[in-house]
Short mmCIF file of C-alpha atoms and ligand atoms in Angstrom, two decimals:
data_model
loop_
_atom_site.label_atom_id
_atom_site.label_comp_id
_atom_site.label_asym_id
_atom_site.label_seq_id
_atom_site.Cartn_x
_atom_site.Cartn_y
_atom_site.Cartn_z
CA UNK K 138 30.28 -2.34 -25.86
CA UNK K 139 29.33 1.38 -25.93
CA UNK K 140 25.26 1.79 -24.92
CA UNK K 141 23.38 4.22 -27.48
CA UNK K 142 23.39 7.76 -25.89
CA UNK K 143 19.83 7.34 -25.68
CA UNK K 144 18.58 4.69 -23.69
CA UNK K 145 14.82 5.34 -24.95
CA UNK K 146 13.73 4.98 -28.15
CA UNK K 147 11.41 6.21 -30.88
CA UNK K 148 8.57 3.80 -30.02
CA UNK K 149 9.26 4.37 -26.10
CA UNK K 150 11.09 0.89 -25.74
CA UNK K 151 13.74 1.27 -23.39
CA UNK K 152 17.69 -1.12 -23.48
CA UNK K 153 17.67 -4.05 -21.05
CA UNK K 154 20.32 -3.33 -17.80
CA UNK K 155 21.58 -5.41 -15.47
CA UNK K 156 21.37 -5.14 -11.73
CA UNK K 157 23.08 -1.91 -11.34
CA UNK K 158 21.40 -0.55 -14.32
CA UNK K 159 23.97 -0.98 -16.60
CA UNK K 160 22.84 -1.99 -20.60
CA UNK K 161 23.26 -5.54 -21.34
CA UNK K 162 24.59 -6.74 -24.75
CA UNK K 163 22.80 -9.79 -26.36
CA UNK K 164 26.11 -11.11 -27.27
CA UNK K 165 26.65 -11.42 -23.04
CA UNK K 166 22.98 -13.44 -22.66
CA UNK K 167 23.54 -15.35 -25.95
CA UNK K 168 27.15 -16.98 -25.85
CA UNK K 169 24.70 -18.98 -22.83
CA UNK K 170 22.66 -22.25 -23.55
CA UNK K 171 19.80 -22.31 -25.86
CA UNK K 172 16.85 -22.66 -23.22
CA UNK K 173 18.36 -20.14 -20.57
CA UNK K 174 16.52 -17.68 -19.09
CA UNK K 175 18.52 -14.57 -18.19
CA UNK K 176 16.57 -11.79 -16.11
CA UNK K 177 17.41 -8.31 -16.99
CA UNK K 178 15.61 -5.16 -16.03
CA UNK K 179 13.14 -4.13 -18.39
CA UNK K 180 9.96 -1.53 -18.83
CA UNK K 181 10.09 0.58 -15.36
CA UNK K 182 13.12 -1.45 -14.28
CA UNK K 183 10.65 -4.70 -14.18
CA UNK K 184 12.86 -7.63 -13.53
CA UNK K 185 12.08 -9.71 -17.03
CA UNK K 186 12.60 -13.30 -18.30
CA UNK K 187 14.32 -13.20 -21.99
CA UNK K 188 14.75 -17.12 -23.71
CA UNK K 189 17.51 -17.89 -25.45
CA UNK K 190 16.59 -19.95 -28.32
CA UNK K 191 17.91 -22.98 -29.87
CA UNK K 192 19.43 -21.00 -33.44
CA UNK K 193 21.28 -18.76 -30.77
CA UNK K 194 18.77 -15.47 -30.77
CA UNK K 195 16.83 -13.88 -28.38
CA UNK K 196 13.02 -14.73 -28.36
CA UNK K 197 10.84 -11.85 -29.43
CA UNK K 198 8.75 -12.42 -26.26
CA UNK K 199 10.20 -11.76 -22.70
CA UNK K 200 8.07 -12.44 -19.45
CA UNK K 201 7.64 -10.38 -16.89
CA UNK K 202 8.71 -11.67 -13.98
CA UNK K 203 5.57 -10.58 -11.65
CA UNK K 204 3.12 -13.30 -10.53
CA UNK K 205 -0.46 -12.92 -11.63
CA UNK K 206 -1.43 -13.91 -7.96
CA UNK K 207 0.09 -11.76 -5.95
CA UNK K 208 3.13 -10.01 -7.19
CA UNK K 209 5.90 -12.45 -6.01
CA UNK K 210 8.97 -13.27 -8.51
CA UNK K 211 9.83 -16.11 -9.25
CA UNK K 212 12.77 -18.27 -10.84
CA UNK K 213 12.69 -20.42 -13.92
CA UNK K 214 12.54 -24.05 -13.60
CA UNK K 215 14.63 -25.95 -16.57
CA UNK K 216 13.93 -29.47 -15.23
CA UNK K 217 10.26 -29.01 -15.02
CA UNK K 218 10.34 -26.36 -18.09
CA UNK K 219 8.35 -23.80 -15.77
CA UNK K 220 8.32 -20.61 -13.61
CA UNK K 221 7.24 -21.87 -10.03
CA UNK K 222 6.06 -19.44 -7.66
CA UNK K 223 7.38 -20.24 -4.72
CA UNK K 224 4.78 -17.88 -2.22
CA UNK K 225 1.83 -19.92 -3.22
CA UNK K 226 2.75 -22.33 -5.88
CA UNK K 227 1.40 -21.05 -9.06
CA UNK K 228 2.83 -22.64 -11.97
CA UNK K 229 3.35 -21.34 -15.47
CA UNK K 230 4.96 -23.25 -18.69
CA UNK K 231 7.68 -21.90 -20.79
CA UNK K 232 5.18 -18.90 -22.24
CA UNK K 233 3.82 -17.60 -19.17
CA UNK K 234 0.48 -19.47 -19.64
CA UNK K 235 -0.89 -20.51 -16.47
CA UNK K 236 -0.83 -24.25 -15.51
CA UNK K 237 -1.37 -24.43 -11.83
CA UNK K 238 -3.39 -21.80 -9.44
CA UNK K 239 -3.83 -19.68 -7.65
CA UNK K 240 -2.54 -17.31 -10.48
CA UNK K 241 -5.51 -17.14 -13.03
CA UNK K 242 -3.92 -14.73 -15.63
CA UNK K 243 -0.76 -15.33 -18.05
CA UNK K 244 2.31 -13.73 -17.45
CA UNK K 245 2.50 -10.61 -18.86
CA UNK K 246 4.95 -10.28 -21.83
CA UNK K 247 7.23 -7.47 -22.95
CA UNK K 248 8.48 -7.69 -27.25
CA UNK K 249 12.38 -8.23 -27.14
CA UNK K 250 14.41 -7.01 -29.92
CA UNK K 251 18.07 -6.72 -30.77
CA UNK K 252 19.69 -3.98 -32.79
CA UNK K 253 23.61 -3.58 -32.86
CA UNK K 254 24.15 -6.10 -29.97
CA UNK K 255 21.90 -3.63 -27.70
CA UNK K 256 18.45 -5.47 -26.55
CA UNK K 257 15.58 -3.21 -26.55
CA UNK K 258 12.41 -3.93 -24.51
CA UNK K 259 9.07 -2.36 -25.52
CA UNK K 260 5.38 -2.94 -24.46
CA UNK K 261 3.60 -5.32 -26.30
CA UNK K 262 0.07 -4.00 -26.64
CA UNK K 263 -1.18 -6.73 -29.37
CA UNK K 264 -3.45 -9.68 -28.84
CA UNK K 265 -1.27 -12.01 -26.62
CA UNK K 266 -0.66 -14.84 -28.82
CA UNK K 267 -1.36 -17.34 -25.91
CA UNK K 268 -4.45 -16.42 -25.78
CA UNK K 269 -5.98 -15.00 -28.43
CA UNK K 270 -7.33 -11.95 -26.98
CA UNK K 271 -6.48 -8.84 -25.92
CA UNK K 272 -3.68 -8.97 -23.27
CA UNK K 273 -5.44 -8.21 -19.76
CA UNK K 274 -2.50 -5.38 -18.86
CA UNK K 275 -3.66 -3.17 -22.08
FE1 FES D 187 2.68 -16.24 -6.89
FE2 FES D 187 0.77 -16.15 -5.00
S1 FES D 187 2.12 -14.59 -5.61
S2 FES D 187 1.32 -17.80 -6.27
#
């Protein structure tokens, strides 16, 4: 796996890393389960929730893994199907919607895309689909 020489593109989307800011292929998140949620480091090295889904792709939607509340991260519950917050219990389901306070906002999401195995991770300024409106981080 040989990262682009550029690690920015045209539209100012920048490659998903790992921990030590290395690029990630897809190929490395999707040989796992349809359901998982691998973090990566995304937009300004924001730690980043991408799905896998269940015909073995990468959903176009990651979640940014930054509580509404107050900031805290959180991990990804797969018995419950939710991101708990474990400072002061905010809930969210599989989308980032809230469904338990004190959070009051969605998570915010990122648009995910793959090209040649490298996963690219760009802002998504477009209504947020989960709500209808315009996303409250625009
Ligand atoms: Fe997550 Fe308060 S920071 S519930």
């Amino acid at each position: 796996f040989m990262p682009p020489a550029e690690s920015t593109d045209a539209e100012g989307g920048v490659l998903a890393k790992d921990k030590i800011g290395h690029p990630i292929p897809a190929s490395q998140i999707l040989v796992q389960a349809s359901g998982t949620r691998a973090l990566i480091a995304g937009l300004a090295g924001e730690p980043t929730y991408l799905t896998v889904r269940e015909d073995g792709t990468l959903d176009p939607m990651g979640i940014v893994n930054n509580c509404t509340h107050l900031g805290c991260t959180f991990p990804w519950n797969p018995v419950d199907q939710q991101f708990q917050c474990p400072c002061h219990g905010s809930r969210y389901d599989a989308q980032g919607s809230v469904e338990r306070g004190p959070a009051n906002r969605p998570l915010k999401l990122v648009h995910v895309q793959v090209k040649d195995d490298y996963i690219w991770i760009s802002s998504w300024q477009e209504t947020d689909p989960r709500t209808g409106e315009k996303p409250w981080w625009v």
